[in-house]
Amino acid sequence: MTELFEPTSDHDPRLARGAQGLLGAFNAAGVVDAADVRVAERVAALAGEDDERVLLAAALAVRSVRGGSVGLDLAALPDLPDLPDLPDPTVPRVPAWPEHAAWVAAIEASALVAAEVLHVEHDLVYLDRYHRLERQVAADLAARLGSRGAAAVDEGVLAATLQRVSGEHLSAEQAAAVEHAARHRTTVLTGGPGTGKTTTVARLVLALADQFAVAHERRMSIALAAPTGKAATRLQEAVTAELGALGALGDADHQIAAPQAMTLHRLLGWRPDNATRFRHDRGNRLKYDLVVVDEASMVDLTMMARLLEAVRTDSRLVLVGDPRQLTSVGAGAVLSDLVAGFAAHADSPVVALTENHRSTEEIKDLAEALRDDSPDLDETADRVIEVLRSGTGEVVWVETDDPVAALQAECTAAARRVRAAALDAGPEAALAEIESFRLLCAHRDGPYGVRVWNRHVEQWLAAELGAPLGSAWYAGRPLLVTSNDYALDVYNGETGVVVTDPAGRPRAWIAGAGAPRPFAPARLDAIETMHAMTIHKSQGSQATRIAVLLPEEGSRLLSRELFYTAVTRARASLLVVGSEAAVRAAVTTTAQRATGLRHRLTSSP
């Protein structure tokens, strides 16, 4: 059974009072919740629809979007298990799904489809909003790859640039990616950890700037962006360092100005009156000649639609990411859809980097094992376990039912180092110390969740210090921003640390895009302690050493994408804590999202 349609009775969903027929039965079983039911009932009432099969499809379509899918795949609905603990024992047990062919026919003939509340296409049932967004993304990409997709190239300048940026740090496939970007207005650069994506991006930026200077006799305006402030900062630091090493930064005519990185929300221009619309759109395009977006796997369908409509048609667009990582929190799996959808195109915008240049051989081997697409999932799991057990220090696997014993000493020592840096060396040192070690969990709650482990570490730290930590804003408290605050320019996923100022007042130093900035704690609403963080939140960041706490094998969150994302956060060393059963459950489970984008891209010219 997929995670999307597992019964949610464990989470105690509220029943929709008065729900009847199929909606009531499936709501009682926890397959849909009260919010899904109410949306379906409301739109059906407005459209004059009374077929309970259609109402069930509408409720499931709403639930699908909440689960990350763009539409409802009726053909992929799993067999429902025997559900022992229904929220309301007086309601009959959930019936079987409606017969497929008759169900599809009923939906297609329904008033909801006639009113364009629902759409049926690519074997999916869409809510109107996501149907429009998916079509828009496909159309905008097709337009970018159409007659204007190729770019005029000064061959002499390109040859000189490639010579300038070549050497031991540029492989043949990286050079090919740079050349592709020079010849096309749209490039999708993919690759796993250590394949040199950032090295390639820096040289790609230089090549495009050289071409632009010749064609337009002025400097190219460049925007670097990412979904989170942390990822944007990492991109800016890495690209600036690479360009500096190449002697490409400066004020001379043949040099480029240091590009500035920002979050996608800031790039597009957040509007306080509309959470899903931005100041920049088709009527107010972005000014930049080149837009580079890193961590594109985190970009959901809505954000990708807003980005594509805001980028000028004559501007260059480069999307960078690893399609093997966890998909976006919002609906869609855009980057993996681009890779799959353009695979058959003769002139695909996707350029893949495959050669790993890292010296962390054991982490590389583990990541490669997790990327194995063999249909024999058990064989893949065997390979992953073999790599884990053969580790000599760079990768260590602790098979235990007592994760506290495995993690207490290291987590406590890491917390002490952050506190010491905050007290003795200041915010920059404390923020750097946070990047040396990170504990990643799959869950937020429960014995394997970040809430419990944050409490554990604070208790252990207080015991080590021999005194209570005192205020919640104690020196050395690592912080995680959990929602966007556009007024403060602080964004979801950014990290920070508490440091006491000379007057003895606690200040939260947040490391976003640009230099770290101090805030009075009262100004920050959505802040959590970050001795531990979820694997989802870790996307776009890295640490020198990563500890991964796997939950029990029955966890609905365990997937290969989740485990791969956690593993690839490690720069130098990795500790995996969990049972063999949990590892096997992760490797043999792949996250599935229902979308139609790859089909639209495959069928486009």
mmCIF file of N, CA and C in Angstrom, residues 165-235:
data_model
loop_
_atom_site.group_PDB
_atom_site.id
_atom_site.type_symbol
_atom_site.label_atom_id
_atom_site.label_comp_id
_atom_site.label_asym_id
_atom_site.label_seq_id
_atom_site.Cartn_x
_atom_site.Cartn_y
_atom_site.Cartn_z
ATOM 1 N N VAL A 165 38.716 27.548 -18.698
ATOM 2 C CA VAL A 165 38.163 26.886 -17.513
ATOM 3 C C VAL A 165 38.535 25.406 -17.441
ATOM 4 N N SER A 166 39.246 24.902 -18.441
ATOM 5 C CA SER A 166 39.586 23.484 -18.443
ATOM 6 C C SER A 166 40.753 23.221 -17.514
ATOM 7 N N GLY A 167 41.054 21.956 -17.355
ATOM 8 C CA GLY A 167 42.151 21.558 -16.481
ATOM 9 C C GLY A 167 41.754 20.348 -15.677
ATOM 10 N N GLU A 168 42.509 20.087 -14.638
ATOM 11 C CA GLU A 168 42.279 18.878 -13.856
ATOM 12 C C GLU A 168 40.968 18.904 -13.096
ATOM 13 N N HIS A 169 40.376 20.115 -12.924
ATOM 14 C CA HIS A 169 39.128 20.221 -12.170
ATOM 15 C C HIS A 169 37.906 20.201 -13.075
ATOM 16 N N LEU A 170 38.073 19.984 -14.361
ATOM 17 C CA LEU A 170 36.939 19.966 -15.285
ATOM 18 C C LEU A 170 37.011 18.699 -16.127
ATOM 19 N N SER A 171 36.055 17.799 -15.884
ATOM 20 C CA SER A 171 36.029 16.550 -16.638
ATOM 21 C C SER A 171 35.407 16.776 -18.004
ATOM 22 N N ALA A 172 35.476 15.755 -18.836
ATOM 23 C CA ALA A 172 34.903 15.855 -20.184
ATOM 24 C C ALA A 172 33.401 16.078 -20.120
ATOM 25 N N GLU A 173 32.703 15.379 -19.204
ATOM 26 C CA GLU A 173 31.251 15.561 -19.146
ATOM 27 C C GLU A 173 30.886 16.927 -18.571
ATOM 28 N N GLN A 174 31.721 17.478 -17.693
ATOM 29 C CA GLN A 174 31.471 18.825 -17.199
ATOM 30 C C GLN A 174 31.675 19.846 -18.317
ATOM 31 N N ALA A 175 32.712 19.659 -19.111
ATOM 32 C CA ALA A 175 32.943 20.545 -20.248
ATOM 33 C C ALA A 175 31.790 20.473 -21.245
ATOM 34 N N ALA A 176 31.260 19.259 -21.446
ATOM 35 C CA ALA A 176 30.112 19.102 -22.347
ATOM 36 C C ALA A 176 28.893 19.837 -21.816
ATOM 37 N N ALA A 177 28.720 19.837 -20.487
ATOM 38 C CA ALA A 177 27.593 20.553 -19.887
ATOM 39 C C ALA A 177 27.742 22.056 -20.078
ATOM 40 N N VAL A 178 28.956 22.559 -19.930
ATOM 41 C CA VAL A 178 29.205 23.984 -20.159
ATOM 42 C C VAL A 178 28.895 24.345 -21.606
ATOM 43 N N GLU A 179 29.335 23.516 -22.531
ATOM 44 C CA GLU A 179 29.085 23.795 -23.950
ATOM 45 C C GLU A 179 27.598 23.735 -24.262
ATOM 46 N N HIS A 180 26.883 22.772 -23.664
ATOM 47 C CA HIS A 180 25.436 22.689 -23.886
ATOM 48 C C HIS A 180 24.767 23.971 -23.431
ATOM 49 N N ALA A 181 25.117 24.455 -22.253
ATOM 50 C CA ALA A 181 24.494 25.676 -21.736
ATOM 51 C C ALA A 181 24.774 26.873 -22.635
ATOM 52 N N ALA A 182 25.960 26.916 -23.220
ATOM 53 C CA ALA A 182 26.291 28.026 -24.111
ATOM 54 C C ALA A 182 25.436 28.008 -25.370
ATOM 55 N N ARG A 183 24.993 26.810 -25.780
ATOM 56 C CA ARG A 183 24.262 26.684 -27.033
ATOM 57 C C ARG A 183 22.746 26.654 -26.860
ATOM 58 N N HIS A 184 22.261 26.651 -25.621
ATOM 59 C CA HIS A 184 20.827 26.538 -25.367
ATOM 60 C C HIS A 184 20.378 27.530 -24.304
ATOM 61 N N ARG A 185 19.139 27.954 -24.413
ATOM 62 C CA ARG A 185 18.604 28.907 -23.442
ATOM 63 C C ARG A 185 18.151 28.225 -22.152
ATOM 64 N N THR A 186 17.954 26.924 -22.214
ATOM 65 C CA THR A 186 17.490 26.193 -21.034
ATOM 66 C C THR A 186 18.367 24.962 -20.831
ATOM 67 N N THR A 187 18.855 24.798 -19.614
ATOM 68 C CA THR A 187 19.683 23.643 -19.267
ATOM 69 C C THR A 187 19.210 23.082 -17.937
ATOM 70 N N VAL A 188 19.071 21.762 -17.885
ATOM 71 C CA VAL A 188 18.756 21.067 -16.639
ATOM 72 C C VAL A 188 19.979 20.219 -16.294
ATOM 73 N N LEU A 189 20.735 20.643 -15.294
ATOM 74 C CA LEU A 189 21.979 19.990 -14.917
ATOM 75 C C LEU A 189 21.732 19.090 -13.719
ATOM 76 N N THR A 190 21.911 17.780 -13.901
ATOM 77 C CA THR A 190 21.636 16.840 -12.825
ATOM 78 C C THR A 190 22.903 16.078 -12.461
ATOM 79 N N GLY A 191 22.898 15.549 -11.252
ATOM 80 C CA GLY A 191 24.028 14.753 -10.798
ATOM 81 C C GLY A 191 23.940 14.503 -9.310
ATOM 82 N N GLY A 192 24.531 13.421 -8.876
ATOM 83 C CA GLY A 192 24.563 13.090 -7.468
ATOM 84 C C GLY A 192 25.644 13.858 -6.742
ATOM 85 N N PRO A 193 25.836 13.565 -5.462
ATOM 86 C CA PRO A 193 26.862 14.255 -4.683
ATOM 87 C C PRO A 193 28.252 13.941 -5.218
ATOM 88 N N GLY A 194 29.098 14.959 -5.251
ATOM 89 C CA GLY A 194 30.472 14.748 -5.672
ATOM 90 C C GLY A 194 30.691 14.728 -7.168
ATOM 91 N N THR A 195 29.648 14.958 -7.951
ATOM 92 C CA THR A 195 29.806 14.932 -9.407
ATOM 93 C C THR A 195 30.238 16.290 -9.960
ATOM 94 N N GLY A 196 30.376 17.269 -9.107
ATOM 95 C CA GLY A 196 30.901 18.558 -9.551
ATOM 96 C C GLY A 196 29.867 19.497 -10.128
ATOM 97 N N LYS A 197 28.654 19.452 -9.614
ATOM 98 C CA LYS A 197 27.617 20.349 -10.145
ATOM 99 C C LYS A 197 28.000 21.812 -9.938
ATOM 100 N N THR A 198 28.494 22.153 -8.747
ATOM 101 C CA THR A 198 28.833 23.549 -8.472
ATOM 102 C C THR A 198 30.025 24.002 -9.306
ATOM 103 N N THR A 199 31.032 23.143 -9.447
ATOM 104 C CA THR A 199 32.166 23.462 -10.320
ATOM 105 C C THR A 199 31.682 23.744 -11.731
ATOM 106 N N THR A 200 30.758 22.936 -12.203
ATOM 107 C CA THR A 200 30.219 23.107 -13.547
ATOM 108 C C THR A 200 29.413 24.390 -13.648
ATOM 109 N N VAL A 201 28.607 24.678 -12.618
ATOM 110 C CA VAL A 201 27.792 25.893 -12.642
ATOM 111 C C VAL A 201 28.674 27.138 -12.753
ATOM 112 N N ALA A 202 29.761 27.191 -11.985
ATOM 113 C CA ALA A 202 30.637 28.360 -12.035
ATOM 114 C C ALA A 202 31.219 28.554 -13.434
ATOM 115 N N ARG A 203 31.663 27.486 -14.054
ATOM 116 C CA ARG A 203 32.243 27.595 -15.395
ATOM 117 C C ARG A 203 31.176 27.865 -16.439
ATOM 118 N N LEU A 204 30.016 27.335 -16.214
ATOM 119 C CA LEU A 204 28.876 27.613 -17.087
ATOM 120 C C LEU A 204 28.514 29.103 -17.033
ATOM 121 N N VAL A 205 28.488 29.656 -15.828
ATOM 122 C CA VAL A 205 28.196 31.088 -15.672
ATOM 123 C C VAL A 205 29.223 31.922 -16.430
ATOM 124 N N LEU A 206 30.489 31.538 -16.299
ATOM 125 C CA LEU A 206 31.537 32.289 -16.991
ATOM 126 C C LEU A 206 31.381 32.197 -18.506
ATOM 127 N N ALA A 207 31.085 31.009 -19.001
ATOM 128 C CA ALA A 207 30.919 30.842 -20.447
ATOM 129 C C ALA A 207 29.755 31.667 -20.978
ATOM 130 N N LEU A 208 28.643 31.668 -20.255
ATOM 131 C CA LEU A 208 27.481 32.446 -20.695
ATOM 132 C C LEU A 208 27.767 33.941 -20.609
ATOM 133 N N ALA A 209 28.494 34.364 -19.580
ATOM 134 C CA ALA A 209 28.839 35.782 -19.453
ATOM 135 C C ALA A 209 29.747 36.226 -20.599
ATOM 136 N N ASP A 210 30.688 35.365 -20.992
ATOM 137 C CA ASP A 210 31.569 35.702 -22.111
ATOM 138 C C ASP A 210 30.771 35.849 -23.409
ATOM 139 N N GLN A 211 29.853 34.921 -23.650
ATOM 140 C CA GLN A 211 29.023 35.005 -24.854
ATOM 141 C C GLN A 211 28.161 36.259 -24.841
ATOM 142 N N PHE A 212 27.591 36.548 -23.681
ATOM 143 C CA PHE A 212 26.702 37.706 -23.572
ATOM 144 C C PHE A 212 27.463 39.005 -23.812
ATOM 145 N N ALA A 213 28.657 39.108 -23.261
ATOM 146 C CA ALA A 213 29.441 40.338 -23.422
ATOM 147 C C ALA A 213 29.741 40.620 -24.886
ATOM 148 N N VAL A 214 30.015 39.570 -25.662
ATOM 149 C CA VAL A 214 30.298 39.743 -27.083
ATOM 150 C C VAL A 214 29.038 40.165 -27.843
ATOM 151 N N ALA A 215 27.901 39.528 -27.507
ATOM 152 C CA ALA A 215 26.661 39.783 -28.245
ATOM 153 C C ALA A 215 26.026 41.120 -27.883
ATOM 154 N N HIS A 216 26.161 41.547 -26.633
ATOM 155 C CA HIS A 216 25.416 42.712 -26.170
ATOM 156 C C HIS A 216 26.297 43.869 -25.699
ATOM 157 N N GLU A 217 27.591 43.659 -25.651
ATOM 158 C CA GLU A 217 28.545 44.692 -25.257
ATOM 159 C C GLU A 217 28.225 45.280 -23.878
ATOM 160 N N ARG A 218 27.787 44.443 -23.011
ATOM 161 C CA ARG A 218 27.591 44.825 -21.612
ATOM 162 C C ARG A 218 27.668 43.562 -20.759
ATOM 163 N N ARG A 219 27.716 43.787 -19.452
ATOM 164 C CA ARG A 219 27.792 42.645 -18.545
ATOM 165 C C ARG A 219 26.451 41.940 -18.431
ATOM 166 N N MET A 220 26.515 40.665 -18.262
ATOM 167 C CA MET A 220 25.314 39.868 -18.043
ATOM 168 C C MET A 220 24.866 40.022 -16.597
ATOM 169 N N SER A 221 23.572 40.227 -16.383
ATOM 170 C CA SER A 221 23.022 40.262 -15.030
ATOM 171 C C SER A 221 22.645 38.838 -14.626
ATOM 172 N N ILE A 222 23.102 38.433 -13.442
ATOM 173 C CA ILE A 222 23.017 37.026 -13.036
ATOM 174 C C ILE A 222 22.322 36.918 -11.691
ATOM 175 N N ALA A 223 21.386 35.976 -11.575
ATOM 176 C CA ALA A 223 20.733 35.671 -10.301
ATOM 177 C C ALA A 223 20.977 34.207 -9.974
ATOM 178 N N LEU A 224 21.470 33.957 -8.769
ATOM 179 C CA LEU A 224 21.577 32.602 -8.237
ATOM 180 C C LEU A 224 20.472 32.431 -7.213
ATOM 181 N N ALA A 225 19.744 31.342 -7.278
ATOM 182 C CA ALA A 225 18.603 31.168 -6.380
ATOM 183 C C ALA A 225 18.494 29.713 -5.949
ATOM 184 N N ALA A 226 17.779 29.510 -4.859
ATOM 185 C CA ALA A 226 17.509 28.175 -4.337
ATOM 186 C C ALA A 226 16.248 28.253 -3.494
ATOM 187 N N PRO A 227 15.611 27.114 -3.225
ATOM 188 C CA PRO A 227 14.374 27.144 -2.444
ATOM 189 C C PRO A 227 14.554 27.636 -1.015
ATOM 190 N N THR A 228 15.723 27.415 -0.410
ATOM 191 C CA THR A 228 15.958 27.842 0.965
ATOM 192 C C THR A 228 17.137 28.799 1.019
ATOM 193 N N GLY A 229 17.165 29.614 2.061
ATOM 194 C CA GLY A 229 18.267 30.546 2.232
ATOM 195 C C GLY A 229 19.590 29.843 2.420
ATOM 196 N N LYS A 230 19.572 28.712 3.137
ATOM 197 C CA LYS A 230 20.809 27.969 3.365
ATOM 198 C C LYS A 230 21.380 27.464 2.055
ATOM 199 N N ALA A 231 20.523 26.902 1.215
ATOM 200 C CA ALA A 231 20.989 26.398 -0.074
ATOM 201 C C ALA A 231 21.484 27.538 -0.958
ATOM 202 N N ALA A 232 20.814 28.686 -0.882
ATOM 203 C CA ALA A 232 21.250 29.845 -1.668
ATOM 204 C C ALA A 232 22.620 30.321 -1.216
ATOM 205 N N THR A 233 22.834 30.353 0.097
ATOM 206 C CA THR A 233 24.127 30.768 0.627
ATOM 207 C C THR A 233 25.233 29.826 0.176
ATOM 208 N N ARG A 234 24.974 28.517 0.270
ATOM 209 C CA ARG A 234 25.971 27.530 -0.169
ATOM 210 C C ARG A 234 26.293 27.713 -1.646
ATOM 211 N N LEU A 235 25.276 27.961 -2.460
ATOM 212 C CA LEU A 235 25.489 28.146 -3.894
ATOM 213 C C LEU A 235 26.354 29.382 -4.148
#
